[in-house]
Short mmCIF file of C-alpha atoms in Angstrom, two decimals:
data_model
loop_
_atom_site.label_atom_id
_atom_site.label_comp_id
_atom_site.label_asym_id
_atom_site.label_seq_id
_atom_site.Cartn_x
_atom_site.Cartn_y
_atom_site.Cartn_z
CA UNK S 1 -11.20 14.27 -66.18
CA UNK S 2 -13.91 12.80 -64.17
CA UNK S 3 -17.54 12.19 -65.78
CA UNK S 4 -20.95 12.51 -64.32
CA UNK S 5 -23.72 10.79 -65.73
CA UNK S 6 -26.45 12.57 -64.70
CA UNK S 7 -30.37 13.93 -65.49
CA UNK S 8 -30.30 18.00 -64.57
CA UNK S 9 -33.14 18.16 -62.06
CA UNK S 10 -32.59 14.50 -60.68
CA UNK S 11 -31.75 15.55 -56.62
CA UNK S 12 -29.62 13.20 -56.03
CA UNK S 13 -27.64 14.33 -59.05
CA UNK S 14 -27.66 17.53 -58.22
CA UNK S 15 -26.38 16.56 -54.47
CA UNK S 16 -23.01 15.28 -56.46
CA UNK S 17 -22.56 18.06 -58.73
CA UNK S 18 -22.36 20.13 -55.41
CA UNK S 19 -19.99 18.55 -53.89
CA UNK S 20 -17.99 18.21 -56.83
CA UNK S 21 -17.91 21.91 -57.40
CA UNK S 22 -17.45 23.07 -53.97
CA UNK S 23 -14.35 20.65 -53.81
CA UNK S 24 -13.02 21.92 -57.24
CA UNK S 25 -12.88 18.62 -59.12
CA UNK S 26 -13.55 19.11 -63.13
CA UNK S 27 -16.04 16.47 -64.34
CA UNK S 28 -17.81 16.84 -67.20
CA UNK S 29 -21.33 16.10 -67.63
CA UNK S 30 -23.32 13.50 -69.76
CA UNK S 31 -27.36 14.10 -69.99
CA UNK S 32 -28.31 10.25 -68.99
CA UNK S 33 -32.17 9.12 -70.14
CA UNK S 34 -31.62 6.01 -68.39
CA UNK S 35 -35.56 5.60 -68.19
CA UNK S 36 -34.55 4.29 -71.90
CA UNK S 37 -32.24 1.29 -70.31
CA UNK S 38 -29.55 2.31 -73.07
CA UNK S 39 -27.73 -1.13 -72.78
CA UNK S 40 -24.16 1.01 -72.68
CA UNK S 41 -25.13 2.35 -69.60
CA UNK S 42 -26.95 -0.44 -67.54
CA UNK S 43 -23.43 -2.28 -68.19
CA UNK S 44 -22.05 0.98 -66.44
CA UNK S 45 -24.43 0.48 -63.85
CA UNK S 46 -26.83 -2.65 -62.84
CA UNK S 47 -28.58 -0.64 -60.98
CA UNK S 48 -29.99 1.55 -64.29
CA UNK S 49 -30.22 4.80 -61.65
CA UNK S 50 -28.17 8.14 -62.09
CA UNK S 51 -26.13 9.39 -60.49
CA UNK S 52 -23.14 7.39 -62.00
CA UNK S 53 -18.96 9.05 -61.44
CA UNK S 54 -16.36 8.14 -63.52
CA UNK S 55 -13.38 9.05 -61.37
CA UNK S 56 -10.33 7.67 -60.38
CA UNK S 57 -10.23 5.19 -62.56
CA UNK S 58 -13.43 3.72 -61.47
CA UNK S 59 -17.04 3.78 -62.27
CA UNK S 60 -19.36 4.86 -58.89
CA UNK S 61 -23.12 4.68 -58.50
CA UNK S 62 -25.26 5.39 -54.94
CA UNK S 63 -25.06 9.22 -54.41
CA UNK S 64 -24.35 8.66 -50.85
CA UNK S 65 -21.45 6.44 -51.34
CA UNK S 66 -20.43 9.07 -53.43
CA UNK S 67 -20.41 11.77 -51.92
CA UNK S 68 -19.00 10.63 -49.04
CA UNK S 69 -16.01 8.84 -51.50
CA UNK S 70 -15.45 12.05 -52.42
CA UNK S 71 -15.04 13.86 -49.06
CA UNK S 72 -12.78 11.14 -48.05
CA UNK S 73 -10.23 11.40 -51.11
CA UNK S 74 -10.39 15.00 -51.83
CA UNK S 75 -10.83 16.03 -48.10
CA UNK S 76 -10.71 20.40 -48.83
CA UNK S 77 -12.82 21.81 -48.06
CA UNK S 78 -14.37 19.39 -45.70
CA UNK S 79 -18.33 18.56 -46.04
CA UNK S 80 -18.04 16.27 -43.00
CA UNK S 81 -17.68 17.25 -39.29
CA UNK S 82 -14.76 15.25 -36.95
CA UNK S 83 -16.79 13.97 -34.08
CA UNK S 84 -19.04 10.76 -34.57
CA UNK S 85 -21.58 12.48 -33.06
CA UNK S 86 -21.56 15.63 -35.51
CA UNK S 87 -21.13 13.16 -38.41
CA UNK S 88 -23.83 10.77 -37.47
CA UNK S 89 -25.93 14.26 -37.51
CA UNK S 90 -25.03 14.74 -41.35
CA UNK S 91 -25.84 11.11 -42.35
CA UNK S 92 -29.33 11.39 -40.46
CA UNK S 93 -30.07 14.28 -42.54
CA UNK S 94 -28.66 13.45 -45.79
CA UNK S 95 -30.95 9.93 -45.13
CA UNK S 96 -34.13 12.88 -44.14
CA UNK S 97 -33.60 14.33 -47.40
CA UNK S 98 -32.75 11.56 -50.03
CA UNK S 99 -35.16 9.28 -48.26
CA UNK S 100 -38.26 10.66 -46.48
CA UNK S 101 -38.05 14.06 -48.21
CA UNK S 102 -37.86 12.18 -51.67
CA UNK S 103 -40.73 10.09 -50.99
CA UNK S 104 -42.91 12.65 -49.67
CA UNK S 105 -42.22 15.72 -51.94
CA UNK S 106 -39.91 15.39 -54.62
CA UNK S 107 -41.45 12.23 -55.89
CA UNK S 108 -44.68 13.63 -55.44
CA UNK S 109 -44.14 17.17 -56.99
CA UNK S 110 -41.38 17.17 -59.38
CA UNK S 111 -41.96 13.29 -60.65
CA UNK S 112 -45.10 14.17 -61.15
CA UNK S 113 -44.88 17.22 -62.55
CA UNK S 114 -41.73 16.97 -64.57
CA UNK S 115 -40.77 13.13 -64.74
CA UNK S 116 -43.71 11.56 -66.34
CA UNK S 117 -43.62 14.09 -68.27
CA UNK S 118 -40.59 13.89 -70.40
CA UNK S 119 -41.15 9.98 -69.56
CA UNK S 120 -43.94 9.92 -71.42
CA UNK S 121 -45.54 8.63 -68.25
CA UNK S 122 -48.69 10.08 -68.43
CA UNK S 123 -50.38 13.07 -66.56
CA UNK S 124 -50.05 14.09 -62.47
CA UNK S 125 -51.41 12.39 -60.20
CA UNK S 126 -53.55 15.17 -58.79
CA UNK S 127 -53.67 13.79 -55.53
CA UNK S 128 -49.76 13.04 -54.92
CA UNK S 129 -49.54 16.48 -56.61
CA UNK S 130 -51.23 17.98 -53.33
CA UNK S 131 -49.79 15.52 -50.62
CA UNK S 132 -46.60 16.81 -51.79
CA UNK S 133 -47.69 20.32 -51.20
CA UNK S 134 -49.01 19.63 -47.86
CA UNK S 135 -45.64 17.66 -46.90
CA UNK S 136 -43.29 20.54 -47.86
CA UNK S 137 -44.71 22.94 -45.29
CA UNK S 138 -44.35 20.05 -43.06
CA UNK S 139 -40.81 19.82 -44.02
CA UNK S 140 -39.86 23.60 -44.56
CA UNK S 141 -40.84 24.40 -41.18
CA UNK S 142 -38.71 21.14 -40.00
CA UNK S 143 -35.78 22.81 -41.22
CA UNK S 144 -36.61 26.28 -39.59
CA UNK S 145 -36.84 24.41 -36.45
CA UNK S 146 -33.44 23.28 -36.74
CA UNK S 147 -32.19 26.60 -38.23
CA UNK S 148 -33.43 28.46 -35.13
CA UNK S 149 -30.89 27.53 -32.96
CA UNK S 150 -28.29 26.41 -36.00
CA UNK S 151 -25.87 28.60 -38.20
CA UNK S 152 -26.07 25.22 -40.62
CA UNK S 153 -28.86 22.53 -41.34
CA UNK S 154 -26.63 19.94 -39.27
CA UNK S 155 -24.57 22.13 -36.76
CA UNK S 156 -22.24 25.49 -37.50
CA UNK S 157 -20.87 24.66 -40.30
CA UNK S 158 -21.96 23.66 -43.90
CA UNK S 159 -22.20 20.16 -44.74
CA UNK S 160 -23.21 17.58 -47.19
CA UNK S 161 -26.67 17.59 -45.08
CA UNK S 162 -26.92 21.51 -46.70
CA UNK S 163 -26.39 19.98 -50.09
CA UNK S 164 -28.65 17.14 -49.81
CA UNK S 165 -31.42 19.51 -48.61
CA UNK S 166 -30.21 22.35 -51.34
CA UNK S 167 -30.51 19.85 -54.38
CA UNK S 168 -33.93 18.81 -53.16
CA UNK S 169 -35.55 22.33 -52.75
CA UNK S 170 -33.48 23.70 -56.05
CA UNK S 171 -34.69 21.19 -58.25
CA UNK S 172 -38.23 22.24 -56.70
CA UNK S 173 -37.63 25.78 -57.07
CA UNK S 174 -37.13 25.10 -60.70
CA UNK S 175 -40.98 24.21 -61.10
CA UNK S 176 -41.66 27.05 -58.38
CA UNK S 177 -42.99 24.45 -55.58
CA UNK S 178 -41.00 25.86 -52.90
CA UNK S 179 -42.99 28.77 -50.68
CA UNK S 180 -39.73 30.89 -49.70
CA UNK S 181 -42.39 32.98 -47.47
CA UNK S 182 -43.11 30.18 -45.42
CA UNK S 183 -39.83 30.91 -43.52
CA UNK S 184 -37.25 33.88 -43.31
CA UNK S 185 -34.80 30.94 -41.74
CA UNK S 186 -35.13 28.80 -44.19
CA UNK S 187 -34.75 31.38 -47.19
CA UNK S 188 -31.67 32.55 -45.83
CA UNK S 189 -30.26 29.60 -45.46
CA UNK S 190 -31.30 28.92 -49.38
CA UNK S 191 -29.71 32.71 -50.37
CA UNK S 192 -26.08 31.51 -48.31
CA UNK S 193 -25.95 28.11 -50.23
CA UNK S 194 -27.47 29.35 -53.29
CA UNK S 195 -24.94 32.51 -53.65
CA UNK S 196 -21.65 29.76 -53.21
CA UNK S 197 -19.91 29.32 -56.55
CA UNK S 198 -20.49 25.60 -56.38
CA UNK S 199 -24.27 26.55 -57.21
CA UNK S 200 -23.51 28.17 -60.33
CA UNK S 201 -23.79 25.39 -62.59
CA UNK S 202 -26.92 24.04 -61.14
CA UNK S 203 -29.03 27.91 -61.75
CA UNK S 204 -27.80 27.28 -65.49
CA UNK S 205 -29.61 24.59 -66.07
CA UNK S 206 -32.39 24.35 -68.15
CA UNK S 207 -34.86 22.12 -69.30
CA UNK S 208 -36.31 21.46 -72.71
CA UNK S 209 -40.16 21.94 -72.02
CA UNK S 210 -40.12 23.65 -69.01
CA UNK S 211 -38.07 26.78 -68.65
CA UNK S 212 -37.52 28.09 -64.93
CA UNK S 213 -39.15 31.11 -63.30
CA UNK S 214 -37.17 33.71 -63.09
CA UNK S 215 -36.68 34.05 -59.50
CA UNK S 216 -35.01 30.48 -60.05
CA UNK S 217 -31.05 31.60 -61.02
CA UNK S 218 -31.88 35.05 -59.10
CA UNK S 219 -29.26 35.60 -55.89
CA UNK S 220 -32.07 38.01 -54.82
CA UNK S 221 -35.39 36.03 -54.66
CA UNK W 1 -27.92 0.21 -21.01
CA UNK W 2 -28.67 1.17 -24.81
CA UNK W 3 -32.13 0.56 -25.40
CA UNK W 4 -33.69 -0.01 -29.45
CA UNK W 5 -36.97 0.82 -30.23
CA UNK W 6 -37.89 -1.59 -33.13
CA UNK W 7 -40.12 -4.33 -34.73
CA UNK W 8 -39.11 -7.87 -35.31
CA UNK W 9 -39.09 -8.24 -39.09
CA UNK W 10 -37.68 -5.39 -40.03
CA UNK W 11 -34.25 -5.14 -42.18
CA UNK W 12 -33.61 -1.55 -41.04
CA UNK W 13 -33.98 -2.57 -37.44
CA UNK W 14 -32.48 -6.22 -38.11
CA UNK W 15 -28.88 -4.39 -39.93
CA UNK W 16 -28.84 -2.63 -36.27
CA UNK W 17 -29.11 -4.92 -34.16
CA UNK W 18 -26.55 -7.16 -36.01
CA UNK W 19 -24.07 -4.42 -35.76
CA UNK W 20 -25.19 -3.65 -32.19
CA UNK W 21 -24.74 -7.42 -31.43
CA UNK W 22 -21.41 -7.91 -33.28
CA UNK W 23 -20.10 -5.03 -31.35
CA UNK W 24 -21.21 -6.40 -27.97
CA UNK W 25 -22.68 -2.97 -27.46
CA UNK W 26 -25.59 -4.75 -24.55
CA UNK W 27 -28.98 -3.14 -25.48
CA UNK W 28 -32.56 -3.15 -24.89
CA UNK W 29 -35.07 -4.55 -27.16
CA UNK W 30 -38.51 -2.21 -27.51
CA UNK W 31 -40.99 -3.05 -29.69
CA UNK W 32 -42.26 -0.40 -31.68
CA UNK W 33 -45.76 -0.42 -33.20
CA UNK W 34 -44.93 3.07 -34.61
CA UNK W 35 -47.74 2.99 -37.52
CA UNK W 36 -49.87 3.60 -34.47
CA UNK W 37 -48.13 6.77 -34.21
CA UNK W 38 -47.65 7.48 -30.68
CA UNK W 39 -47.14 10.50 -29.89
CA UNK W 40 -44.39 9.39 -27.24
CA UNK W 41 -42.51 8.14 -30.19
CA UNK W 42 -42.99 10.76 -32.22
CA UNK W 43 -41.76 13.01 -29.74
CA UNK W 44 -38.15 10.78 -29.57
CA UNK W 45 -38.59 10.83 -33.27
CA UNK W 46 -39.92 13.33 -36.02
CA UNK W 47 -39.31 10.80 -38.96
CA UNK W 48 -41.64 8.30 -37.40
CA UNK W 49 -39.78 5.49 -38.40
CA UNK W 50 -37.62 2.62 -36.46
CA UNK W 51 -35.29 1.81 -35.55
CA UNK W 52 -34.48 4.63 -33.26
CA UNK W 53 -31.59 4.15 -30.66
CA UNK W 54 -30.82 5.57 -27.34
CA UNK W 55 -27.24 5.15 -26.81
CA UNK W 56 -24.59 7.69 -25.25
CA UNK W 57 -27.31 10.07 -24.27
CA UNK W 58 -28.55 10.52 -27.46
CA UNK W 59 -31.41 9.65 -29.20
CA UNK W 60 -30.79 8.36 -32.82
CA UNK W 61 -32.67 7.54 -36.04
CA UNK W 62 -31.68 6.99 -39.71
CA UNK W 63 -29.86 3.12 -39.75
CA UNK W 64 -27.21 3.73 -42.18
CA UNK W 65 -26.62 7.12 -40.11
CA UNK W 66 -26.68 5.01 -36.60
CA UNK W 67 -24.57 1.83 -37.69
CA UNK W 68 -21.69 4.31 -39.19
CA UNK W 69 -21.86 6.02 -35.93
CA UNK W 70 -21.90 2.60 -33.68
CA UNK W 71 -18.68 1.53 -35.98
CA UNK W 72 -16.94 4.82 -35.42
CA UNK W 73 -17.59 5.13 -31.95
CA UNK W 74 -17.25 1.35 -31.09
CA UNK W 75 -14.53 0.33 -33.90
CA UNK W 76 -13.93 -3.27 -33.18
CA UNK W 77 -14.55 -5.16 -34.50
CA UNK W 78 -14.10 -2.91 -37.70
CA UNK W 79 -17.54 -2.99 -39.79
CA UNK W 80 -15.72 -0.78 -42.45
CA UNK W 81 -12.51 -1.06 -44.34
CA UNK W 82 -9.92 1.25 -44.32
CA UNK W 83 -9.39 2.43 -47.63
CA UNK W 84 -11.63 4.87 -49.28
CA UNK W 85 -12.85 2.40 -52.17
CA UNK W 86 -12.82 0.25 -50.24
CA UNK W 87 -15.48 2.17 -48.39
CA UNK W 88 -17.12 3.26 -51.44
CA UNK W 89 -18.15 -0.14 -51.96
CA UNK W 90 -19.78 -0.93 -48.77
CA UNK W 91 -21.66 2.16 -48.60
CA UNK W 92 -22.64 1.56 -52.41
CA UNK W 93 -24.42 -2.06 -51.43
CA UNK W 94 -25.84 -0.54 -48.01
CA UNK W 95 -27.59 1.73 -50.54
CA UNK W 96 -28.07 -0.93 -52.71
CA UNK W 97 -29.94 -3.52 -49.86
CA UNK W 98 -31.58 -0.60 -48.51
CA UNK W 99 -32.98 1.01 -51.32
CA UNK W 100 -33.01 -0.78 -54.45
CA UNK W 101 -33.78 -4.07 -52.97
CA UNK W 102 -35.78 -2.92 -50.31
CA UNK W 103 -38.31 -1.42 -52.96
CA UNK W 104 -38.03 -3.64 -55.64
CA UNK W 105 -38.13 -7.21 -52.73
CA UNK W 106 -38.73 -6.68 -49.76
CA UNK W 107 -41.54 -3.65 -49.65
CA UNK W 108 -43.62 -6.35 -52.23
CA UNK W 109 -43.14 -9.26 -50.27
CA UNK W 110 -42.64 -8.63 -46.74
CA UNK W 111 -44.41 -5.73 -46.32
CA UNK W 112 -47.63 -6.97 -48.69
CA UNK W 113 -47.80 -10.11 -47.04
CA UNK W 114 -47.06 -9.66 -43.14
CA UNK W 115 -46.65 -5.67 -42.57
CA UNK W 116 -50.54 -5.06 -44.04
CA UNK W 117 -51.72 -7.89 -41.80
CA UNK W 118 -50.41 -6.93 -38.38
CA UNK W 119 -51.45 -3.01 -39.48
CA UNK W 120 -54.75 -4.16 -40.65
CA UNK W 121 -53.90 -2.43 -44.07
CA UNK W 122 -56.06 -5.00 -46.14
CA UNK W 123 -54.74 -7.73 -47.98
CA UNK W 124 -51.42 -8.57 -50.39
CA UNK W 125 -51.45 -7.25 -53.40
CA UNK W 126 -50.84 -10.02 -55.41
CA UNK W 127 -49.34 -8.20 -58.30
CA UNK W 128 -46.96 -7.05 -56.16
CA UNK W 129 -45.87 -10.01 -54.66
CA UNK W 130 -45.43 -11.76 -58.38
CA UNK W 131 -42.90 -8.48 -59.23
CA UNK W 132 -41.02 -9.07 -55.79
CA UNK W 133 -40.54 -12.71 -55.95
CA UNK W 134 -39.10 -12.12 -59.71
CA UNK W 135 -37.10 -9.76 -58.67
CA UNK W 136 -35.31 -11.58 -55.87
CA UNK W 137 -33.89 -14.01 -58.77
CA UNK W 138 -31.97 -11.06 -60.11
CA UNK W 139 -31.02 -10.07 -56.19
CA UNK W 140 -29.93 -13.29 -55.73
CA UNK W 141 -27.93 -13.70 -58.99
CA UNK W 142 -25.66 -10.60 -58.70
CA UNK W 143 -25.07 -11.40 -55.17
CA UNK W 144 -23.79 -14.73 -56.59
CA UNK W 145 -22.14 -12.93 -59.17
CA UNK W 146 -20.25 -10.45 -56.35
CA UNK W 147 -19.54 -13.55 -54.20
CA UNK W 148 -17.82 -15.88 -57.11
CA UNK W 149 -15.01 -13.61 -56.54
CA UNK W 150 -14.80 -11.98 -53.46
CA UNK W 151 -15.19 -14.11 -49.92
CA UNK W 152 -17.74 -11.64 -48.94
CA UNK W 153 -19.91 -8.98 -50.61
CA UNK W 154 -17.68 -6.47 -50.47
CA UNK W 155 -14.47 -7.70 -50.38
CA UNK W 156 -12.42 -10.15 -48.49
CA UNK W 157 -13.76 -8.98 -44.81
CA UNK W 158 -17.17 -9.07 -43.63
CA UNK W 159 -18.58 -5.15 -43.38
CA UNK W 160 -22.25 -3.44 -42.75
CA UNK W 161 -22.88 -4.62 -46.50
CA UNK W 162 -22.72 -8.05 -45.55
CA UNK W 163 -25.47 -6.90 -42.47
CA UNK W 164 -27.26 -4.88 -44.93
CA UNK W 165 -28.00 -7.78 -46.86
CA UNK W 166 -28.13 -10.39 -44.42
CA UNK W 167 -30.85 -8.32 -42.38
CA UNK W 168 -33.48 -8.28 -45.68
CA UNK W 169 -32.67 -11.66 -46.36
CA UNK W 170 -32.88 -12.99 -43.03
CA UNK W 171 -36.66 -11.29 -42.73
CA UNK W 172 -37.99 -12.64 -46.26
CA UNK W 173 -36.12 -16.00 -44.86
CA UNK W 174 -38.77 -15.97 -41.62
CA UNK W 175 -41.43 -16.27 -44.56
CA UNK W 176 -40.39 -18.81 -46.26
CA UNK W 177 -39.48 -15.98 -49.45
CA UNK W 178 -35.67 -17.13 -50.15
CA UNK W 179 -34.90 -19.57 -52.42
CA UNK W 180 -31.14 -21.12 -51.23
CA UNK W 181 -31.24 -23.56 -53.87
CA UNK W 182 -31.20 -21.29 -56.32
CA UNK W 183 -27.02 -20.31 -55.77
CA UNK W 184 -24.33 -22.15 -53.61
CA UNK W 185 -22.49 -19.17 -52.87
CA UNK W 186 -25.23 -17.01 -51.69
CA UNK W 187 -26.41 -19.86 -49.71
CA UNK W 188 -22.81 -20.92 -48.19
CA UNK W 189 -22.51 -17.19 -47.60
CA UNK W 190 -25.96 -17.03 -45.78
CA UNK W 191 -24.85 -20.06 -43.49
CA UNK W 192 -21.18 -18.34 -42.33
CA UNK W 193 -23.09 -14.95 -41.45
CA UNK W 194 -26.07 -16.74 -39.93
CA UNK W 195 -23.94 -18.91 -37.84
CA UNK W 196 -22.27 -16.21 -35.83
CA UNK W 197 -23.07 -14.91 -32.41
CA UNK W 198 -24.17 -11.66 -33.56
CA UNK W 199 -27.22 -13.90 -35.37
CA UNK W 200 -28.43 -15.70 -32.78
CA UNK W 201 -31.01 -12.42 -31.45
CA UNK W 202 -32.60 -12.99 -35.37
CA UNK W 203 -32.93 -16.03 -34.85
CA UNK W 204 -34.63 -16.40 -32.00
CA UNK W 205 -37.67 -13.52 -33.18
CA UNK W 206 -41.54 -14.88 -33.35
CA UNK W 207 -43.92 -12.86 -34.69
CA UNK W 208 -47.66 -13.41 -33.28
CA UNK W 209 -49.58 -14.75 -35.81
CA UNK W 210 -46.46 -15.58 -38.10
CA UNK W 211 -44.62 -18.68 -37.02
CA UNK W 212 -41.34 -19.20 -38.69
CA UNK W 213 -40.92 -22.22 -40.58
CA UNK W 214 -37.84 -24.64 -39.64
CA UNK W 215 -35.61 -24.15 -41.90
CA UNK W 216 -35.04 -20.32 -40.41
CA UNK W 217 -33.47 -20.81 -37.27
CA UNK W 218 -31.33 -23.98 -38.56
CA UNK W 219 -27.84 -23.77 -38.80
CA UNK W 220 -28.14 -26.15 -41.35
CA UNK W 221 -30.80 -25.34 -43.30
#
């Protein structure tokens, strides 16, 4: 069976354990501190990060190499449109999400918030603490822009650039940083993904320390 | 005519136009001063980043997202192997040049010492610079340690990972931030990808204010 090394509310965790699920592959999980540089796993992975996939025989890091590893060898259902131009739309948002998204919210909100926390990293930055809020809006009303004239984040149908954006704004939800109000667009986009059976595992996570609202696992938020 | 919006030194911008160049894909050089925020170039492009691309009608950001795009819509030569590992692994070190060593070399020694300069951002942080240039040992070592058995990074052909790196390496190069003595293989490595065609555009960059030393454009340096 494959194995996922993985922290619960780490995004880009959370972005594999979707895809994973929605393509019906078994993996079990293993809680990683790799803040702690265990030595076992930095021989797993130089690069000390999690994600890191057993499968196939292999040992994987880099969620985007990943995921699309994944889409390529188990290909049902598909997470990536045919066209070059239609897949070149999913990569630039998967690289929005994991890249400028991560920088400007997650890292500011949840690492601040949640991270240093069970790091023992010391206390939120107060100021990246509201720079994050101020970039979400930014960000949430990004995506309603796109879901105006768009069934999907990247096109009409559901891609890896819906999980990339649903394991960001999950693993927000979890600390209640997301303003679902903001836009009806957006939140029904959020109540399609979030009702899919691949979510199911991600809504029973919980956190020692910080136990999620309870609109988090709700279908009907 | 394609037509690149861009600034000299940078990797993301530098992996493009290697892949552009290697594809003989003829394009337009425009440079970018996008911390100035334009509101042109903000209109072409949310993110507010380069490179962005206009090729095929289309306007494109996101450079892992464009040069998958530019090798599935232009496929020779191939930039990507065939099989899915295969795949895997030149995605993985794209991620890994683009993230891991972008933060941990090139953001502390590029970016401190040129970047802050030309956006009159103050001046280097020198702590910075000291983390950067000891972490480009351990860059340099596990490149040597992927290249003492495979002919290039990630495998036997050259791919984008080869591009990925060469394009960070080739910018800390133009200040003087590389040391070749420090591994044969990375260095005989550095000479077959800096001697091809593709190269030459590098190459021939100046940077007001920043001249190159000698060894940079030398074949034989």
């Amino acid at each position: 069976m494959a194995r996922l090394y993985h922290v619960p509310l780490s995004p880009f965790c959370r972005k594999v354990r979707l895809v994973l699920a929605e393509k019906r592959i078994e993996c079990e999980l293993v809680e990683e501190r790799y803040w702690e540089r265990d030595a076992d796993f930095l021989r797993r992975n130089p690069g000390g990060k999690v994600p890191v996939l057993r499968i196939d025989g292999q040992t994987m890091a880099e969620s985007a190499a990943i995921c699309e590893y994944l889409d390529e060898r188990h290909p049902e259902p598909p997470l990536m449109p045919k066209g070059a131009e239609a897949r070149y739309e999913v990569r630039r948002l998967v690289g929005w999400f994991d890249d400028k998204f991560h920088h400007e919210v997650t890292a500011r909100l949840l690492y601040e918030r949640v991270n240093k926390k069970i790091m023992k990293q010391g206390f939120p930055d107060s100021r990246n603490v509201k720079d994050g809020a101020r970039a979400i809006k930014f960000h949430l009303d990004y995506m309603a822009w796109l879901l105006d004239h768009r069934r999907w984040l990247a096109g009409d149908a559901m891609t890896m650039a819906d999980f990339a954006a649903a394991a960001h704004l999950s693993a927000l939800d979890y600390i209640s940083d997301v303003d679902w109000h903001r836009s009806e667009a957006v939140k029904d986009w959020y109540a399609k993904i979030k009702s899919r059976p691949a979510f199911r595992g991600i809504l029973a996570d919980q956190v020692p320390g910080f136990p999620p609202p309870a609109h988090y696992a709700d279908l009907d938020f």
